[in-house]
mmCIF file of C-alpha atoms in Angstrom:
data_model
loop_
_atom_site.group_PDB
_atom_site.id
_atom_site.type_symbol
_atom_site.label_atom_id
_atom_site.label_comp_id
_atom_site.label_asym_id
_atom_site.label_seq_id
_atom_site.Cartn_x
_atom_site.Cartn_y
_atom_site.Cartn_z
ATOM 1 C CA UNK V 1 -14.939 27.376 -4.950
ATOM 2 C CA UNK V 2 -14.881 27.298 -8.748
ATOM 3 C CA UNK V 3 -15.034 31.091 -8.965
ATOM 4 C CA UNK V 4 -12.350 31.441 -6.306
ATOM 5 C CA UNK V 5 -10.128 29.020 -8.221
ATOM 6 C CA UNK V 6 -10.598 31.014 -11.419
ATOM 7 C CA UNK V 7 -9.542 34.223 -9.659
ATOM 8 C CA UNK V 8 -6.665 32.530 -7.831
ATOM 9 C CA UNK V 9 -5.153 31.221 -11.064
ATOM 10 C CA UNK V 10 -4.863 34.805 -12.347
ATOM 11 C CA UNK V 11 -3.106 35.952 -9.161
ATOM 12 C CA UNK V 12 -0.981 32.930 -8.200
ATOM 13 C CA UNK V 13 2.211 34.955 -8.566
ATOM 14 C CA UNK V 14 1.145 37.144 -5.644
ATOM 15 C CA UNK V 15 0.612 34.222 -3.241
ATOM 16 C CA UNK V 16 3.274 33.643 -0.616
ATOM 17 C CA UNK V 17 4.051 30.137 0.647
ATOM 18 C CA UNK V 18 1.469 30.240 3.438
ATOM 19 C CA UNK V 19 -1.347 31.509 1.237
ATOM 20 C CA UNK V 20 -0.587 28.960 -1.484
ATOM 21 C CA UNK V 21 -0.387 26.048 0.951
ATOM 22 C CA UNK V 22 -3.528 27.081 2.826
ATOM 23 C CA UNK V 23 -5.516 27.411 -0.391
ATOM 24 C CA UNK V 24 -4.524 23.968 -1.693
ATOM 25 C CA UNK V 25 -5.181 22.429 1.716
ATOM 26 C CA UNK V 26 -8.661 23.997 1.835
ATOM 27 C CA UNK V 27 -9.670 22.577 -1.561
ATOM 28 C CA UNK V 28 -8.452 19.119 -0.546
ATOM 29 C CA UNK V 29 -10.110 19.327 2.872
ATOM 30 C CA UNK V 30 -13.570 19.788 1.347
ATOM 31 C CA UNK V 31 -12.715 17.346 -1.474
ATOM 32 C CA UNK V 32 -13.313 19.970 -4.154
ATOM 33 C CA UNK V 33 -11.222 19.226 -7.227
ATOM 34 C CA UNK V 34 -9.926 22.100 -9.306
ATOM 35 C CA UNK V 35 -7.568 20.589 -11.910
ATOM 36 C CA UNK V 36 -6.587 23.910 -13.504
ATOM 37 C CA UNK V 37 -5.756 25.541 -10.166
ATOM 38 C CA UNK V 38 -3.787 22.549 -8.895
ATOM 39 C CA UNK V 39 -1.961 22.209 -12.195
ATOM 40 C CA UNK V 40 -0.947 25.868 -12.303
ATOM 41 C CA UNK V 41 0.036 25.820 -8.631
ATOM 42 C CA UNK V 42 2.668 23.109 -9.158
ATOM 43 C CA UNK V 43 5.186 25.416 -10.842
ATOM 44 C CA UNK V 44 4.400 28.184 -8.370
ATOM 45 C CA UNK V 45 4.959 25.898 -5.392
ATOM 46 C CA UNK V 46 8.210 24.519 -6.801
ATOM 47 C CA UNK V 47 9.572 28.032 -7.418
ATOM 48 C CA UNK V 48 8.860 29.037 -3.810
ATOM 49 C CA UNK V 49 9.525 25.741 -2.079
ATOM 50 C CA UNK V 50 12.636 26.957 -0.276
ATOM 51 C CA UNK V 51 10.393 29.478 1.546
ATOM 52 C CA UNK V 52 7.904 26.820 2.673
ATOM 53 C CA UNK V 53 8.050 25.801 6.317
ATOM 54 C CA UNK V 54 7.439 22.148 7.344
ATOM 55 C CA UNK V 55 3.711 22.680 7.891
ATOM 56 C CA UNK V 56 3.294 24.273 4.479
ATOM 57 C CA UNK V 57 5.271 21.534 2.736
ATOM 58 C CA UNK V 58 3.372 18.687 4.402
ATOM 59 C CA UNK V 59 -0.018 20.352 3.840
ATOM 60 C CA UNK V 60 0.734 20.961 0.169
ATOM 61 C CA UNK V 61 1.862 17.387 -0.436
ATOM 62 C CA UNK V 62 -1.168 16.103 1.478
ATOM 63 C CA UNK V 63 -3.471 18.237 -0.685
ATOM 64 C CA UNK V 64 -2.090 16.835 -3.945
ATOM 65 C CA UNK V 65 -2.174 13.271 -2.642
ATOM 66 C CA UNK V 66 -5.707 13.601 -1.263
ATOM 67 C CA UNK V 67 -7.126 15.030 -4.480
ATOM 68 C CA UNK V 68 -5.182 12.532 -6.592
ATOM 69 C CA UNK V 69 -3.808 15.314 -8.783
ATOM 70 C CA UNK V 70 -0.698 14.101 -10.690
ATOM 71 C CA UNK V 71 2.329 16.052 -9.520
ATOM 72 C CA UNK V 72 5.502 13.909 -9.736
ATOM 73 C CA UNK V 73 7.747 16.930 -10.334
ATOM 74 C CA UNK V 74 6.491 18.583 -7.137
ATOM 75 C CA UNK V 75 6.984 15.429 -5.064
ATOM 76 C CA UNK V 76 10.443 14.965 -6.560
ATOM 77 C CA UNK V 77 11.642 18.480 -5.690
ATOM 78 C CA UNK V 78 9.840 18.454 -2.333
ATOM 79 C CA UNK V 79 11.721 15.323 -1.220
ATOM 80 C CA UNK V 80 15.011 17.206 -1.327
ATOM 81 C CA UNK V 81 13.494 20.172 0.485
ATOM 82 C CA UNK V 82 12.082 17.945 3.224
ATOM 83 C CA UNK V 83 15.463 16.282 3.738
ATOM 84 C CA UNK V 84 17.138 19.705 4.048
ATOM 85 C CA UNK V 85 14.665 20.848 6.707
ATOM 86 C CA UNK V 86 13.976 17.508 8.338
ATOM 87 C CA UNK V 87 15.282 18.409 11.787
ATOM 88 C CA UNK V 88 12.526 21.049 12.012
ATOM 89 C CA UNK V 89 9.703 18.622 11.142
ATOM 90 C CA UNK V 90 7.515 17.440 13.999
ATOM 91 C CA UNK V 91 5.651 14.135 14.285
ATOM 92 C CA UNK V 92 2.484 15.314 12.527
ATOM 93 C CA UNK V 93 4.423 16.845 9.636
ATOM 94 C CA UNK V 94 6.564 13.729 9.142
ATOM 95 C CA UNK V 95 3.595 11.350 9.240
ATOM 96 C CA UNK V 96 1.567 13.535 6.868
ATOM 97 C CA UNK V 97 4.486 13.789 4.426
ATOM 98 C CA UNK V 98 5.106 10.040 4.441
ATOM 99 C CA UNK V 99 1.436 9.193 3.971
ATOM 100 C CA UNK V 100 1.219 11.626 1.027
ATOM 101 C CA UNK V 101 4.043 9.805 -0.789
ATOM 102 C CA UNK V 102 2.553 6.414 0.085
ATOM 103 C CA UNK V 103 -0.961 7.419 -0.988
ATOM 104 C CA UNK V 104 0.156 8.270 -4.524
ATOM 105 C CA UNK V 105 2.667 5.375 -4.570
ATOM 106 C CA UNK V 106 5.565 7.752 -5.263
ATOM 107 C CA UNK V 107 8.910 6.225 -4.229
ATOM 108 C CA UNK V 108 11.647 8.361 -2.710
ATOM 109 C CA UNK V 109 14.215 6.097 -1.085
ATOM 110 C CA UNK V 110 16.447 8.929 0.189
ATOM 111 C CA UNK V 111 13.464 10.676 1.774
ATOM 112 C CA UNK V 112 12.119 7.541 3.468
ATOM 113 C CA UNK V 113 15.599 6.616 4.726
ATOM 114 C CA UNK V 114 16.100 10.131 6.097
ATOM 115 C CA UNK V 115 12.702 10.269 7.807
ATOM 116 C CA UNK V 116 13.250 6.816 9.322
ATOM 117 C CA UNK V 117 16.309 8.151 11.137
ATOM 118 C CA UNK V 118 14.594 11.359 12.257
ATOM 119 C CA UNK V 119 11.377 9.598 13.259
ATOM 120 C CA UNK V 120 13.356 7.067 15.303
ATOM 121 C CA UNK V 121 14.882 9.924 17.321
ATOM 122 C CA UNK V 122 11.507 11.602 17.862
ATOM 123 C CA UNK V 123 9.229 8.575 18.073
ATOM 124 C CA UNK V 124 8.227 9.233 21.688
ATOM 125 C CA UNK V 125 6.581 12.459 20.454
ATOM 126 C CA UNK V 126 4.321 10.574 18.011
ATOM 127 C CA UNK V 127 0.774 9.752 18.998
ATOM 128 C CA UNK V 128 -0.582 6.356 17.976
ATOM 129 C CA UNK V 129 -2.439 7.732 14.944
ATOM 130 C CA UNK V 130 0.729 9.354 13.614
ATOM 131 C CA UNK V 131 2.728 6.218 14.363
ATOM 132 C CA UNK V 132 0.175 4.125 12.492
ATOM 133 C CA UNK V 133 0.445 6.384 9.424
ATOM 134 C CA UNK V 134 4.236 6.106 9.470
ATOM 135 C CA UNK V 135 4.247 2.304 9.603
ATOM 136 C CA UNK V 136 1.505 2.091 6.960
ATOM 137 C CA UNK V 137 3.502 4.367 4.642
ATOM 138 C CA UNK V 138 6.659 2.263 4.884
ATOM 139 C CA UNK V 139 4.742 -0.990 4.486
ATOM 140 C CA UNK V 140 2.667 0.308 1.559
ATOM 141 C CA UNK V 141 5.744 1.290 -0.432
ATOM 142 C CA UNK V 142 7.583 -1.878 0.581
ATOM 143 C CA UNK V 143 10.319 0.169 2.251
ATOM 144 C CA UNK V 144 12.075 -1.747 5.022
ATOM 145 C CA UNK V 145 12.936 -0.038 8.308
ATOM 146 C CA UNK V 146 13.266 -2.782 10.969
ATOM 147 C CA UNK V 147 14.647 -0.613 13.795
ATOM 148 C CA UNK V 148 11.894 1.963 13.383
ATOM 149 C CA UNK V 149 9.269 -0.797 13.376
ATOM 150 C CA UNK V 150 10.773 -2.461 16.457
ATOM 151 C CA UNK V 151 10.682 0.742 18.500
ATOM 152 C CA UNK V 152 7.253 1.740 17.199
ATOM 153 C CA UNK V 153 5.701 -1.614 18.178
ATOM 154 C CA UNK V 154 7.125 -1.356 21.706
ATOM 155 C CA UNK V 155 5.594 2.091 22.105
ATOM 156 C CA UNK V 156 2.328 0.932 20.558
ATOM 157 C CA UNK V 157 1.888 -1.869 23.085
ATOM 158 C CA UNK V 158 2.154 0.696 25.906
ATOM 159 C CA UNK V 159 -0.549 2.906 24.397
ATOM 160 C CA UNK V 160 -3.148 0.473 23.074
ATOM 161 C CA UNK V 161 -6.103 2.385 24.512
ATOM 162 C CA UNK V 162 -5.206 5.505 22.510
ATOM 163 C CA UNK V 163 -5.458 3.806 19.097
ATOM 164 C CA UNK V 164 -8.424 4.285 16.840
ATOM 165 C CA UNK V 165 -9.762 0.952 15.605
ATOM 166 C CA UNK V 166 -8.654 1.752 12.035
ATOM 167 C CA UNK V 167 -5.223 2.847 13.267
ATOM 168 C CA UNK V 168 -4.829 -0.421 15.139
ATOM 169 C CA UNK V 169 -5.681 -2.456 12.036
ATOM 170 C CA UNK V 170 -3.402 -0.311 9.856
ATOM 171 C CA UNK V 171 -0.563 -1.004 12.273
ATOM 172 C CA UNK V 172 -1.210 -4.738 12.357
ATOM 173 C CA UNK V 173 -1.498 -4.850 8.562
ATOM 174 C CA UNK V 174 1.834 -3.014 8.253
ATOM 175 C CA UNK V 175 3.498 -5.608 10.461
ATOM 176 C CA UNK V 176 1.918 -8.433 8.461
ATOM 177 C CA UNK V 177 2.900 -6.909 5.108
ATOM 178 C CA UNK V 178 6.532 -6.625 6.210
ATOM 179 C CA UNK V 179 6.388 -9.940 8.130
ATOM 180 C CA UNK V 180 7.773 -8.111 11.127
ATOM 181 C CA UNK V 181 8.237 -10.100 14.360
ATOM 182 C CA UNK V 182 4.834 -11.701 14.813
ATOM 183 C CA UNK V 183 5.376 -12.248 18.538
ATOM 184 C CA UNK V 184 5.761 -8.537 19.206
ATOM 185 C CA UNK V 185 2.465 -7.877 17.448
ATOM 186 C CA UNK V 186 0.491 -10.279 19.653
ATOM 187 C CA UNK V 187 -0.599 -7.622 22.183
ATOM 188 C CA UNK V 188 -2.093 -5.541 19.353
ATOM 189 C CA UNK V 189 -4.140 -8.454 18.026
ATOM 190 C CA UNK V 190 -5.254 -9.357 21.542
ATOM 191 C CA UNK V 191 -6.484 -5.787 21.969
ATOM 192 C CA UNK V 192 -8.498 -6.090 18.747
ATOM 193 C CA UNK V 193 -10.060 -9.311 20.067
ATOM 194 C CA UNK V 194 -10.840 -7.618 23.400
ATOM 195 C CA UNK V 195 -12.611 -4.801 21.568
ATOM 196 C CA UNK V 196 -14.578 -7.295 19.508
ATOM 197 C CA UNK V 197 -15.655 -9.308 22.540
ATOM 198 C CA UNK V 198 -16.901 -6.148 24.263
ATOM 199 C CA UNK V 199 -18.745 -5.071 21.078
ATOM 200 C CA UNK V 200 -16.551 -1.975 20.770
ATOM 201 C CA UNK V 201 -14.718 -2.848 17.538
ATOM 202 C CA UNK V 202 -15.879 -0.700 14.624
ATOM 203 C CA UNK V 203 -14.035 -1.166 11.343
ATOM 204 C CA UNK V 204 -14.588 -0.075 7.760
ATOM 205 C CA UNK V 205 -14.700 -2.651 4.965
ATOM 206 C CA UNK V 206 -11.024 -1.899 4.265
ATOM 207 C CA UNK V 207 -10.164 -2.394 7.934
ATOM 208 C CA UNK V 208 -11.995 -5.712 8.039
ATOM 209 C CA UNK V 209 -10.226 -6.784 4.849
ATOM 210 C CA UNK V 210 -6.848 -5.894 6.372
ATOM 211 C CA UNK V 211 -7.710 -7.865 9.484
ATOM 212 C CA UNK V 212 -8.392 -10.980 7.386
ATOM 213 C CA UNK V 213 -4.814 -10.810 6.081
ATOM 214 C CA UNK V 214 -3.538 -10.229 9.618
ATOM 215 C CA UNK V 215 -5.427 -13.304 10.835
ATOM 216 C CA UNK V 216 -3.850 -15.351 8.027
ATOM 217 C CA UNK V 217 -0.449 -14.015 9.076
ATOM 218 C CA UNK V 218 -0.899 -15.008 12.708
ATOM 219 C CA UNK V 219 -2.816 -18.259 12.513
ATOM 220 C CA UNK V 220 -1.701 -19.740 9.203
ATOM 221 C CA UNK V 221 1.707 -18.328 8.241
ATOM 222 C CA UNK V 222 3.127 -18.479 11.768
ATOM 223 C CA UNK V 223 0.599 -20.880 13.346
ATOM 224 C CA UNK V 224 0.046 -18.637 16.363
ATOM 225 C CA UNK V 225 -3.146 -19.845 17.987
ATOM 226 C CA UNK V 226 -2.586 -18.695 21.563
ATOM 227 C CA UNK V 227 -6.049 -17.170 21.460
ATOM 228 C CA UNK V 228 -8.779 -18.415 19.133
ATOM 229 C CA UNK V 229 -10.193 -15.974 16.584
ATOM 230 C CA UNK V 230 -13.981 -15.761 17.122
ATOM 231 C CA UNK V 231 -15.864 -17.297 14.194
ATOM 232 C CA UNK V 232 -18.121 -14.279 13.748
ATOM 233 C CA UNK V 233 -15.151 -11.899 13.500
ATOM 234 C CA UNK V 234 -13.328 -14.196 11.067
ATOM 235 C CA UNK V 235 -16.472 -14.441 8.911
ATOM 236 C CA UNK V 236 -16.994 -10.666 8.821
ATOM 237 C CA UNK V 237 -13.374 -10.092 7.813
ATOM 238 C CA UNK V 238 -13.480 -12.852 5.217
ATOM 239 C CA UNK V 239 -16.621 -11.384 3.649
ATOM 240 C CA UNK V 240 -15.023 -7.932 3.450
ATOM 241 C CA UNK V 241 -11.830 -9.345 1.968
ATOM 242 C CA UNK V 242 -13.717 -11.317 -0.677
ATOM 243 C CA UNK V 243 -15.558 -8.183 -1.812
ATOM 244 C CA UNK V 244 -12.342 -6.183 -2.186
ATOM 245 C CA UNK V 245 -10.748 -8.024 -5.125
ATOM 246 C CA UNK V 246 -9.596 -5.923 -8.098
ATOM 247 C CA UNK V 247 -8.963 -7.155 -11.632
ATOM 248 C CA UNK V 248 -7.103 -5.750 -14.640
ATOM 249 C CA UNK V 249 -9.217 -7.308 -17.442
ATOM 250 C CA UNK V 250 -7.391 -6.053 -20.545
ATOM 251 C CA UNK V 251 -3.966 -7.255 -19.443
ATOM 252 C CA UNK V 252 -5.422 -10.506 -18.122
ATOM 253 C CA UNK V 253 -7.251 -11.140 -21.385
ATOM 254 C CA UNK V 254 -4.036 -10.993 -23.413
ATOM 255 C CA UNK V 255 -2.084 -13.170 -20.990
ATOM 256 C CA UNK V 256 -4.869 -15.771 -20.923
ATOM 257 C CA UNK V 257 -5.006 -15.806 -24.719
ATOM 258 C CA UNK V 258 -1.280 -16.560 -24.959
ATOM 259 C CA UNK V 259 -1.509 -19.224 -22.253
ATOM 260 C CA UNK V 260 -4.284 -20.994 -24.133
ATOM 261 C CA UNK V 261 -2.059 -21.128 -27.205
ATOM 262 C CA UNK V 262 0.370 -23.260 -25.148
ATOM 263 C CA UNK V 263 -2.199 -26.068 -25.073
ATOM 264 C CA UNK V 264 -2.943 -25.867 -21.374
ATOM 265 C CA UNK V 265 -6.287 -25.675 -19.592
ATOM 266 C CA UNK V 266 -7.113 -22.426 -17.799
ATOM 267 C CA UNK V 267 -9.603 -21.627 -15.069
ATOM 268 C CA UNK V 268 -10.095 -17.886 -14.714
ATOM 269 C CA UNK V 269 -10.823 -15.909 -11.531
ATOM 270 C CA UNK V 270 -10.323 -18.706 -9.035
ATOM 271 C CA UNK V 271 -10.803 -18.133 -5.311
ATOM 272 C CA UNK V 272 -8.008 -19.760 -3.320
ATOM 273 C CA UNK V 273 -9.860 -21.847 -0.727
ATOM 274 C CA UNK V 274 -6.908 -21.682 1.681
ATOM 275 C CA UNK V 275 -6.623 -17.876 1.773
ATOM 276 C CA UNK V 276 -9.676 -16.471 -0.063
ATOM 277 C CA UNK V 277 -7.402 -14.448 -2.359
ATOM 278 C CA UNK V 278 -8.760 -14.019 -5.858
ATOM 279 C CA UNK V 279 -6.306 -15.661 -8.268
ATOM 280 C CA UNK V 280 -6.443 -14.345 -11.816
ATOM 281 C CA UNK V 281 -6.135 -17.851 -13.253
ATOM 282 C CA UNK V 282 -5.070 -21.394 -12.513
ATOM 283 C CA UNK V 283 -3.194 -23.261 -15.239
ATOM 284 C CA UNK V 284 -3.774 -27.019 -15.350
ATOM 285 C CA UNK V 285 -0.900 -28.862 -16.997
ATOM 286 C CA UNK V 286 -1.158 -32.249 -18.702
ATOM 287 C CA UNK V 287 0.895 -33.891 -15.935
ATOM 288 C CA UNK V 288 -1.786 -32.876 -13.401
ATOM 289 C CA UNK V 289 0.179 -29.981 -11.939
ATOM 290 C CA UNK V 290 -1.516 -26.677 -11.199
ATOM 291 C CA UNK V 291 0.049 -23.210 -11.261
ATOM 292 C CA UNK V 292 -1.597 -20.068 -9.920
ATOM 293 C CA UNK V 293 -1.218 -17.053 -12.214
ATOM 294 C CA UNK V 294 -1.272 -13.486 -10.936
ATOM 295 C CA UNK V 295 -1.249 -10.747 -13.582
ATOM 296 C CA UNK V 296 0.092 -7.570 -11.960
ATOM 297 C CA UNK V 297 -0.884 -4.189 -13.393
ATOM 298 C CA UNK V 298 0.708 -0.791 -12.507
ATOM 299 C CA UNK V 299 -1.316 -0.500 -9.276
ATOM 300 C CA UNK V 300 0.691 -3.445 -7.917
ATOM 301 C CA UNK V 301 4.005 -1.618 -8.207
ATOM 302 C CA UNK V 302 5.981 1.371 -7.040
ATOM 303 C CA UNK V 303 8.147 1.892 -10.084
ATOM 304 C CA UNK V 304 9.207 -1.689 -10.700
ATOM 305 C CA UNK V 305 9.142 -2.753 -7.069
ATOM 306 C CA UNK V 306 6.006 -4.496 -5.768
ATOM 307 C CA UNK V 307 3.873 -2.608 -3.265
ATOM 308 C CA UNK V 308 3.449 -3.916 0.254
ATOM 309 C CA UNK V 309 0.009 -5.288 -0.654
ATOM 310 C CA UNK V 310 1.487 -7.173 -3.607
ATOM 311 C CA UNK V 311 4.320 -8.588 -1.492
ATOM 312 C CA UNK V 312 1.842 -9.739 1.150
ATOM 313 C CA UNK V 313 -0.473 -11.387 -1.374
ATOM 314 C CA UNK V 314 2.388 -13.195 -3.120
ATOM 315 C CA UNK V 315 3.860 -14.391 0.147
ATOM 316 C CA UNK V 316 0.588 -15.680 1.558
ATOM 317 C CA UNK V 317 -0.356 -17.409 -1.696
ATOM 318 C CA UNK V 318 3.056 -19.078 -1.930
ATOM 319 C CA UNK V 319 3.083 -20.184 1.719
ATOM 320 C CA UNK V 320 -0.586 -21.087 2.107
ATOM 321 C CA UNK V 321 -2.061 -21.476 -1.379
ATOM 322 C CA UNK V 322 -0.943 -25.074 -2.026
ATOM 323 C CA UNK V 323 0.043 -24.135 -5.598
ATOM 324 C CA UNK V 324 3.202 -22.556 -7.024
ATOM 325 C CA UNK V 325 2.622 -18.945 -8.045
ATOM 326 C CA UNK V 326 3.570 -17.346 -11.362
ATOM 327 C CA UNK V 327 3.523 -13.545 -11.125
ATOM 328 C CA UNK V 328 3.492 -11.615 -14.399
ATOM 329 C CA UNK V 329 4.561 -7.966 -14.001
ATOM 330 C CA UNK V 330 2.906 -5.589 -16.455
ATOM 331 C CA UNK V 331 6.202 -3.863 -17.216
ATOM 332 C CA UNK V 332 7.979 -7.096 -18.080
ATOM 333 C CA UNK V 333 5.040 -8.155 -20.247
ATOM 334 C CA UNK V 334 5.039 -4.802 -22.075
ATOM 335 C CA UNK V 335 8.718 -5.230 -22.962
ATOM 336 C CA UNK V 336 7.820 -8.290 -25.065
ATOM 337 C CA UNK V 337 7.075 -7.140 -28.579
ATOM 338 C CA UNK V 338 5.651 -10.144 -30.370
ATOM 339 C CA UNK V 339 3.224 -12.929 -29.607
ATOM 340 C CA UNK V 340 6.071 -15.414 -30.028
ATOM 341 C CA UNK V 341 8.176 -13.591 -27.404
ATOM 342 C CA UNK V 342 5.251 -13.695 -25.007
ATOM 343 C CA UNK V 343 4.717 -17.411 -25.626
ATOM 344 C CA UNK V 344 8.405 -18.067 -24.996
ATOM 345 C CA UNK V 345 8.295 -15.984 -21.818
ATOM 346 C CA UNK V 346 5.339 -17.917 -20.399
ATOM 347 C CA UNK V 347 6.821 -21.284 -21.382
ATOM 348 C CA UNK V 348 10.089 -20.360 -19.634
ATOM 349 C CA UNK V 349 8.219 -19.226 -16.497
ATOM 350 C CA UNK V 350 6.259 -22.463 -16.338
ATOM 351 C CA UNK V 351 9.417 -24.574 -16.805
ATOM 352 C CA UNK V 352 11.209 -22.606 -14.073
ATOM 353 C CA UNK V 353 8.349 -23.096 -11.627
ATOM 354 C CA UNK V 354 8.110 -26.815 -12.371
ATOM 355 C CA UNK V 355 11.852 -27.268 -11.862
ATOM 356 C CA UNK V 356 11.669 -25.429 -8.520
ATOM 357 C CA UNK V 357 8.802 -27.570 -7.245
ATOM 358 C CA UNK V 358 10.308 -30.963 -8.048
#
């Protein structure tokens, strides 16, 4: 593969759209990274993008997303090309395109709005795996599409037996992240419980972690307890969720240092006993009040908008966590130039939260 990449770079100008797309897809399919080839292919793909058919566009975007190769200029130009040719995209090509943008957290509001309309018209042609990818993509980027979700859930409930276990959990997580009509999602959760009771449920750690958040959504946020969640399933999901926490130590360290200068007590890396979310810190004020602090790094955002995961975490901590939540976006923090500005910012945030909780 390395030798082939070396030769391909020298001859990229001779590749037509199909050859270029197939080559990139092949490298991604076997998870073989070739940074030089993928970097050189960006300009080549952009220059020939008008000749790409829907399959070639979706495969190329999927290849860059799967390999994690930075290519914002390609995704930017491709969005316009997809919109132009959208009526020729089928279900697989739409779902693959959406999941590519969601995987790399690249926002394209016009593209997602356009595909929502086209997917709504063609939704009966989507299989449950494709439908799951579509909902996950919208939820991951925090892009609202209520009508699409409504129709998709109705179709999903009629085809429960065709879901993969992971696809089922992805769909439920998408509904939880967007807080979409919990009643309509009940048949999907019941199907998960049926699979568990018959020892047929097989989920990855990520799937189990998602299911923990879904269980919180049903049983705690909306107090839906029509059917008890088996203790062993809840414990498995809780264990997976607890092992999935991610920290941003450098940013946290600076924020904690400034907080300590405000003469408050700080407990770092606190597990919320009501949700099991890892809270970056809890600030204990002299009046006995406690404030949860969440320091959000770039992985928590799409541009400056929070991802679906971030929205879900904030919402569940605010509703269930028994403490007010202070979220500190990395981009807002980075706009503060001096230590004094950062102290003033944190003092103002604390005062605002205290005034809102009186």
